Coordinates of C-alpha atoms and ligand atoms in Angstrom, one line a residue:
T13 CA 63.7 -122.7 45.8
R14 CA 67.1 -121.4 44.7
P15 CA 68.6 -118.8 47.0
Q16 CA 68.9 -115.4 45.3
S17 CA 72.5 -114.5 44.7
P18 CA 73.4 -111.0 46.0
S19 CA 73.9 -109.9 42.4
T20 CA 70.4 -110.7 41.3
P21 CA 68.8 -107.4 40.4
V22 CA 65.7 -106.5 42.4
I23 CA 63.1 -105.2 40.0
E24 CA 61.2 -102.4 41.8
K25 CA 58.6 -100.2 40.4
T26 CA 60.1 -96.9 41.5
R27 CA 58.2 -93.7 41.0
S28 CA 59.9 -90.8 39.3
I29 CA 57.7 -87.8 39.9
N30 CA 58.2 -84.4 38.3
L31 CA 56.0 -81.6 39.7
I32 CA 54.8 -79.5 36.8
E33 CA 52.4 -76.8 38.0
I34 CA 50.1 -75.9 40.9
K35 CA 46.5 -76.6 39.9
A36 CA 44.7 -75.8 43.2
R37 CA 45.3 -74.7 46.7
G38 CA 43.1 -76.3 49.3
K39 CA 42.6 -75.9 53.1
F40 CA 45.4 -78.5 53.4
G41 CA 48.2 -78.4 50.9
A42 CA 48.6 -77.5 47.3
V43 CA 47.7 -79.8 44.4
W44 CA 50.2 -80.2 41.6
K45 CA 49.9 -81.5 38.1
A46 CA 52.8 -83.9 37.9
S47 CA 54.2 -86.6 35.7
D48 CA 55.2 -90.1 36.9
R49 CA 57.3 -91.5 34.0
N50 CA 54.7 -91.3 31.1
E51 CA 51.6 -90.8 33.2
L52 CA 50.0 -87.6 34.5
V53 CA 49.2 -87.7 38.2
A54 CA 48.1 -85.2 40.8
V55 CA 50.3 -84.7 43.9
K56 CA 48.9 -83.0 47.0
V57 CA 51.9 -81.6 48.9
M58 CA 51.3 -80.9 52.6
T59 CA 53.6 -79.4 55.3
A60 CA 54.5 -80.9 58.6
Q61 CA 51.6 -78.9 60.2
E62 CA 49.2 -80.6 57.8
K63 CA 50.4 -84.1 58.7
Q64 CA 47.1 -85.0 60.4
S65 CA 45.1 -84.4 57.3
W66 CA 47.6 -86.5 55.2
S67 CA 47.3 -89.4 57.7
T68 CA 43.5 -89.2 57.7
E69 CA 43.2 -88.9 54.0
Q70 CA 45.4 -91.9 53.3
E71 CA 43.6 -94.0 55.9
I72 CA 40.3 -93.3 54.1
Y73 CA 41.7 -94.2 50.6
K74 CA 43.2 -97.4 52.0
L75 CA 39.9 -98.7 53.4
S76 CA 38.8 -101.7 51.5
L77 CA 36.3 -101.2 48.6
M78 CA 37.2 -97.5 48.3
D79 CA 38.4 -98.0 44.8
H80 CA 35.3 -96.8 43.1
E81 CA 34.6 -95.0 39.8
N82 CA 33.2 -92.0 41.7
I83 CA 35.9 -91.7 44.4
L84 CA 39.2 -90.1 43.4
H85 CA 41.7 -92.9 42.5
F86 CA 44.5 -93.1 45.1
I87 CA 48.0 -94.1 44.0
A88 CA 50.3 -93.6 47.0
A89 CA 51.3 -91.6 50.1
E90 CA 54.9 -90.6 50.5
K91 CA 57.0 -88.7 53.0
H92 CA 59.8 -86.6 51.5
S93 CA 62.5 -85.3 53.8
D94 CA 65.6 -83.2 53.2
S95 CA 67.8 -81.4 55.6
I96 CA 65.4 -78.5 55.9
R97 CA 61.9 -79.9 56.0
T98 CA 59.6 -82.8 55.6
E99 CA 56.8 -82.8 53.0
F100 CA 53.8 -85.2 53.0
W101 CA 52.6 -86.2 49.5
L102 CA 49.4 -87.8 48.4
I103 CA 49.5 -89.1 44.8
T104 CA 46.2 -89.6 43.0
A105 CA 44.8 -89.7 39.5
F106 CA 44.9 -86.4 37.6
H107 CA 41.8 -85.0 36.1
Q108 CA 42.4 -82.3 33.5
L109 CA 39.0 -80.6 33.9
G110 CA 39.7 -80.0 37.6
S111 CA 36.9 -79.4 40.1
L112 CA 33.2 -78.9 39.5
H113 CA 33.6 -75.5 41.0
D114 CA 36.2 -74.5 38.4
F115 CA 34.1 -76.1 35.6
L116 CA 30.9 -74.2 36.5
K117 CA 32.8 -70.9 36.7
H118 CA 33.6 -71.2 33.0
N119 CA 30.9 -73.4 31.6
T120 CA 27.2 -73.8 31.5
V121 CA 25.7 -77.3 31.4
S122 CA 22.8 -78.9 29.5
W123 CA 20.1 -80.9 31.4
E124 CA 21.8 -84.1 30.0
Q125 CA 25.2 -83.0 31.4
L126 CA 23.7 -81.8 34.7
S127 CA 21.9 -85.1 35.3
H128 CA 25.1 -87.1 34.5
I129 CA 27.2 -85.0 36.9
A130 CA 24.5 -85.1 39.6
C131 CA 24.0 -88.9 39.2
T132 CA 27.7 -89.8 39.4
M133 CA 28.4 -87.4 42.2
S134 CA 25.5 -88.8 44.3
R135 CA 26.7 -92.3 43.4
G136 CA 30.1 -91.5 44.9
L137 CA 28.6 -89.9 48.0
A138 CA 26.3 -92.9 48.4
H139 CA 29.3 -95.3 48.2
L140 CA 31.2 -93.3 50.7
H141 CA 28.3 -93.2 53.2
E142 CA 27.4 -96.9 52.8
E143 CA 28.4 -99.5 55.3
I144 CA 29.1 -102.8 53.5
P145 CA 29.0 -105.6 56.0
S146 CA 31.2 -108.6 55.8
D147 CA 32.8 -111.1 58.1
N148 CA 35.9 -110.8 56.0
I149 CA 37.8 -107.6 56.8
D150 CA 39.0 -107.4 53.2
Y151 CA 35.4 -107.0 52.1
Y152 CA 34.1 -104.9 54.9
K153 CA 33.6 -101.2 54.3
P154 CA 32.6 -98.8 57.1
A155 CA 30.4 -95.8 56.6
V156 CA 32.4 -92.6 56.1
A157 CA 31.3 -89.0 56.4
H158 CA 33.2 -86.5 54.3
R159 CA 32.7 -83.4 56.5
D160 CA 33.9 -80.9 53.8
F161 CA 31.7 -81.7 50.9
K162 CA 31.6 -78.8 48.4
S163 CA 32.0 -78.2 44.6
S164 CA 35.7 -77.6 44.8
N165 CA 36.1 -81.1 46.4
V166 CA 34.2 -82.8 43.5
L167 CA 36.5 -83.5 40.5
L168 CA 35.3 -84.0 36.9
K169 CA 36.7 -86.8 34.7
D170 CA 37.0 -86.3 30.9
D171 CA 33.6 -87.8 30.3
L172 CA 32.1 -85.4 33.0
S173 CA 31.6 -88.2 35.5
A174 CA 32.2 -86.9 39.0
C175 CA 34.6 -88.2 41.6
I176 CA 34.8 -87.2 45.2
A177 CA 38.1 -86.0 46.6
D178 CA 39.7 -84.4 49.7
F179 CA 39.2 -86.7 52.7
G180 CA 41.4 -84.8 55.2
L181 CA 38.5 -84.2 57.6
A182 CA 36.5 -87.4 56.9
L183 CA 35.3 -89.6 59.8
I184 CA 35.1 -93.4 59.7
F185 CA 32.3 -95.1 61.6
K186 CA 33.4 -98.6 62.8
P187 CA 30.7 -100.3 64.9
S188 CA 33.1 -100.9 67.7
R189 CA 34.6 -97.4 67.7
S190 CA 33.0 -94.3 69.2
C191 CA 33.2 -91.1 67.4
G192 CA 32.7 -89.0 70.4
D193 CA 36.2 -87.6 70.6
T194 CA 35.7 -85.4 67.6
H195 CA 34.5 -81.8 67.5
G196 CA 31.6 -81.0 65.2
Q197 CA 32.3 -77.5 63.8
V198 CA 34.7 -78.3 61.0
G199 CA 34.4 -77.8 57.2
T200 CA 33.8 -74.8 55.1
R201 CA 31.6 -72.1 56.6
R202 CA 29.3 -71.4 53.6
Y203 CA 28.5 -75.1 53.3
M204 CA 27.9 -75.7 57.0
A205 CA 24.5 -77.1 57.9
P206 CA 22.4 -75.1 60.4
E207 CA 23.0 -77.7 63.2
I208 CA 26.7 -77.2 62.9
L209 CA 26.4 -73.4 62.8
E210 CA 24.3 -73.6 66.0
G211 CA 26.8 -75.9 67.6
A212 CA 23.9 -78.3 68.3
I213 CA 24.9 -81.6 66.7
N214 CA 24.9 -84.9 68.4
F215 CA 27.8 -87.1 67.5
S216 CA 25.9 -90.0 65.8
R217 CA 26.8 -91.4 62.5
D218 CA 23.5 -90.4 60.9
S219 CA 23.9 -86.8 62.0
F220 CA 27.3 -86.6 60.3
L221 CA 25.9 -88.1 57.1
R222 CA 22.9 -85.7 57.1
I223 CA 25.4 -82.8 57.3
D224 CA 27.0 -84.0 54.1
M225 CA 23.6 -84.2 52.5
Y226 CA 22.9 -80.5 53.3
A227 CA 26.1 -79.5 51.5
C228 CA 25.2 -81.8 48.6
G229 CA 21.9 -79.8 48.3
L230 CA 24.0 -76.6 47.9
V231 CA 26.3 -78.3 45.3
L232 CA 23.2 -79.4 43.3
W233 CA 21.9 -75.8 43.4
E234 CA 25.3 -74.6 42.0
L235 CA 24.8 -77.1 39.1
L236 CA 21.3 -75.9 38.5
S237 CA 22.3 -72.3 38.6
R238 CA 24.5 -72.9 35.5
C239 CA 22.1 -75.0 33.5
S240 CA 21.0 -73.7 30.1
S241 CA 18.2 -76.1 29.4
H242 CA 15.3 -73.9 30.7
Q243 CA 13.6 -70.9 29.2
G244 CA 15.1 -68.3 31.6
S245 CA 18.6 -66.7 31.4
V246 CA 21.7 -68.1 33.1
S247 CA 23.5 -65.9 35.5
D248 CA 27.3 -65.8 36.0
Y249 CA 28.5 -68.5 38.4
K250 CA 28.1 -67.6 42.1
L251 CA 29.0 -69.7 45.2
P252 CA 26.0 -70.7 47.4
F253 CA 25.1 -67.6 49.5
E254 CA 27.6 -65.5 47.7
K255 CA 24.7 -63.0 47.0
E256 CA 23.8 -63.0 50.6
V257 CA 27.2 -63.0 52.4
G258 CA 29.8 -62.3 49.7
Q259 CA 33.0 -64.2 49.1
H260 CA 34.7 -64.2 52.5
P261 CA 31.9 -64.5 55.2
T262 CA 32.6 -64.8 58.9
L263 CA 30.9 -67.6 60.9
E264 CA 28.4 -65.0 62.2
D265 CA 27.5 -63.9 58.7
V266 CA 26.6 -67.4 57.7
Q267 CA 24.8 -68.1 61.0
E268 CA 22.7 -65.0 60.5
V269 CA 21.6 -66.0 57.0
V270 CA 21.2 -69.8 57.4
V271 CA 20.1 -70.2 61.1
H272 CA 18.3 -66.9 62.0
K273 CA 16.8 -65.8 58.7
K274 CA 16.6 -69.5 57.5
M275 CA 17.5 -68.3 54.0
R276 CA 18.6 -70.7 51.2
P277 CA 19.9 -69.9 47.7
V278 CA 17.2 -68.7 45.3
I279 CA 15.5 -71.3 43.1
E280 CA 14.4 -69.5 39.9
K281 CA 10.8 -69.8 38.5
S282 CA 12.1 -70.9 35.1
W283 CA 13.9 -73.9 36.7
R284 CA 10.6 -75.2 38.0
E285 CA 9.1 -75.0 34.5
H286 CA 11.5 -77.7 33.1
S287 CA 10.1 -81.1 34.0
G288 CA 13.5 -82.7 35.0
L289 CA 14.8 -79.7 36.8
S290 CA 11.7 -79.2 38.8
V291 CA 12.0 -82.7 40.3
L292 CA 15.6 -81.8 41.2
C293 CA 14.5 -78.6 42.8
N294 CA 12.2 -80.5 45.1
T295 CA 15.1 -82.9 46.1
I296 CA 17.4 -79.9 46.7
E297 CA 14.8 -78.4 49.1
E298 CA 14.6 -81.6 51.0
L299 CA 18.4 -81.8 51.2
W300 CA 18.8 -78.3 52.7
D301 CA 15.8 -78.6 55.2
H302 CA 16.5 -77.1 58.6
D303 CA 15.3 -80.3 60.1
A304 CA 18.2 -82.7 59.5
E305 CA 15.9 -85.8 59.8
A306 CA 13.9 -84.6 56.8
R307 CA 16.9 -84.7 54.5
V308 CA 17.0 -87.6 52.0
S309 CA 20.0 -90.0 51.9
A310 CA 22.7 -90.0 49.2
C311 CA 21.4 -93.4 48.0
C312 CA 17.9 -91.9 47.6
V313 CA 19.2 -88.9 45.7
M314 CA 21.2 -91.2 43.4
E315 CA 18.1 -93.4 42.8
R316 CA 15.8 -90.5 42.0
I317 CA 18.3 -88.9 39.6
S318 CA 19.2 -92.2 37.8
F319 CA 15.5 -92.9 37.4
Q320 CA 15.1 -89.5 35.7
C321 CA 18.1 -90.1 33.5
Q322 CA 17.1 -93.6 32.3
S323 CA 15.7 -92.1 29.2
I324 CA 18.6 -89.8 28.5
P325 CA 21.5 -91.0 26.3
F326 CA 24.7 -89.4 27.4
Ligands
ADE8 N1 42.5 -80.4 41.8 C1 42.5 -81.0 42.9 N2 42.7 -82.4 42.8 C2 42.9 -82.6 41.5 C3 43.2 -83.7 40.7 N3 43.3 -84.9 41.2 N4 43.2 -83.6 39.3 C4 43.1 -82.3 38.8 N5 42.8 -81.2 39.5 C5 42.8 -81.3 40.8

């Protein structure tokens, strides 16, 4: 091979990112709509205090087999320093419709749209939770628990397919690695499963996956609460337990409602009178069962919903 002369230009794909506007503020960092040359991207900008979340999130995105239709597409992680501060950036695909939470605040959904969102969301969660065995490290995917699953961490693509985002609190389960060094009470209060609120979880992989499934039940309820395909009326969007504990509950408020009174969001009679919705209502009730072991897996939710949607052209 010919040695490169010092004057040979090195062609490098350099990014040239322009932050345009803030689209969302999360627990960790602000998400910007940005442009990278001709392409729109999303940039989550985190401070030095949020570095742990940046590291965890990129570690999750970089796991093999994480490039999946229903997981937010990762582009790059960058550190930006000037003389005053360091910022930690995560660059991902940008989705104009924003989060499922934002969408439901302003839109109702038909049964066809609801089942498409529910099916693709559970497909993403099933993929995240799945361990894919392989002797080849490039094809091995460990199981991952999200630990902050909620409607504002589910994004909608233009065709209303869901993709899961925000892995700053996620936990990887590698067979050789223990997860006993973590503490259980993390996430967003209103989506916390009873066993977290009680401080009673054991640190096994399955117990973390079941905690995600409880939150998934609440997100499915949010979807149903905005569905217009039944005979009843559709109320304005409310977060799960917003009626019971308001917008800014304390941990004690949520404990009182979820653990002591064992309340769950209301399932309306008219929802049960629609054949498709009624099956989903039963699944939701299984997902938010007080007994974690009674909850169905993401894969099972996906199979049930895709079976129901087989006959629906979307
Ligand atoms: N809000 C949070 N992440 C986003 C993304 N990737 N695209 C659009 N809105 C978002």
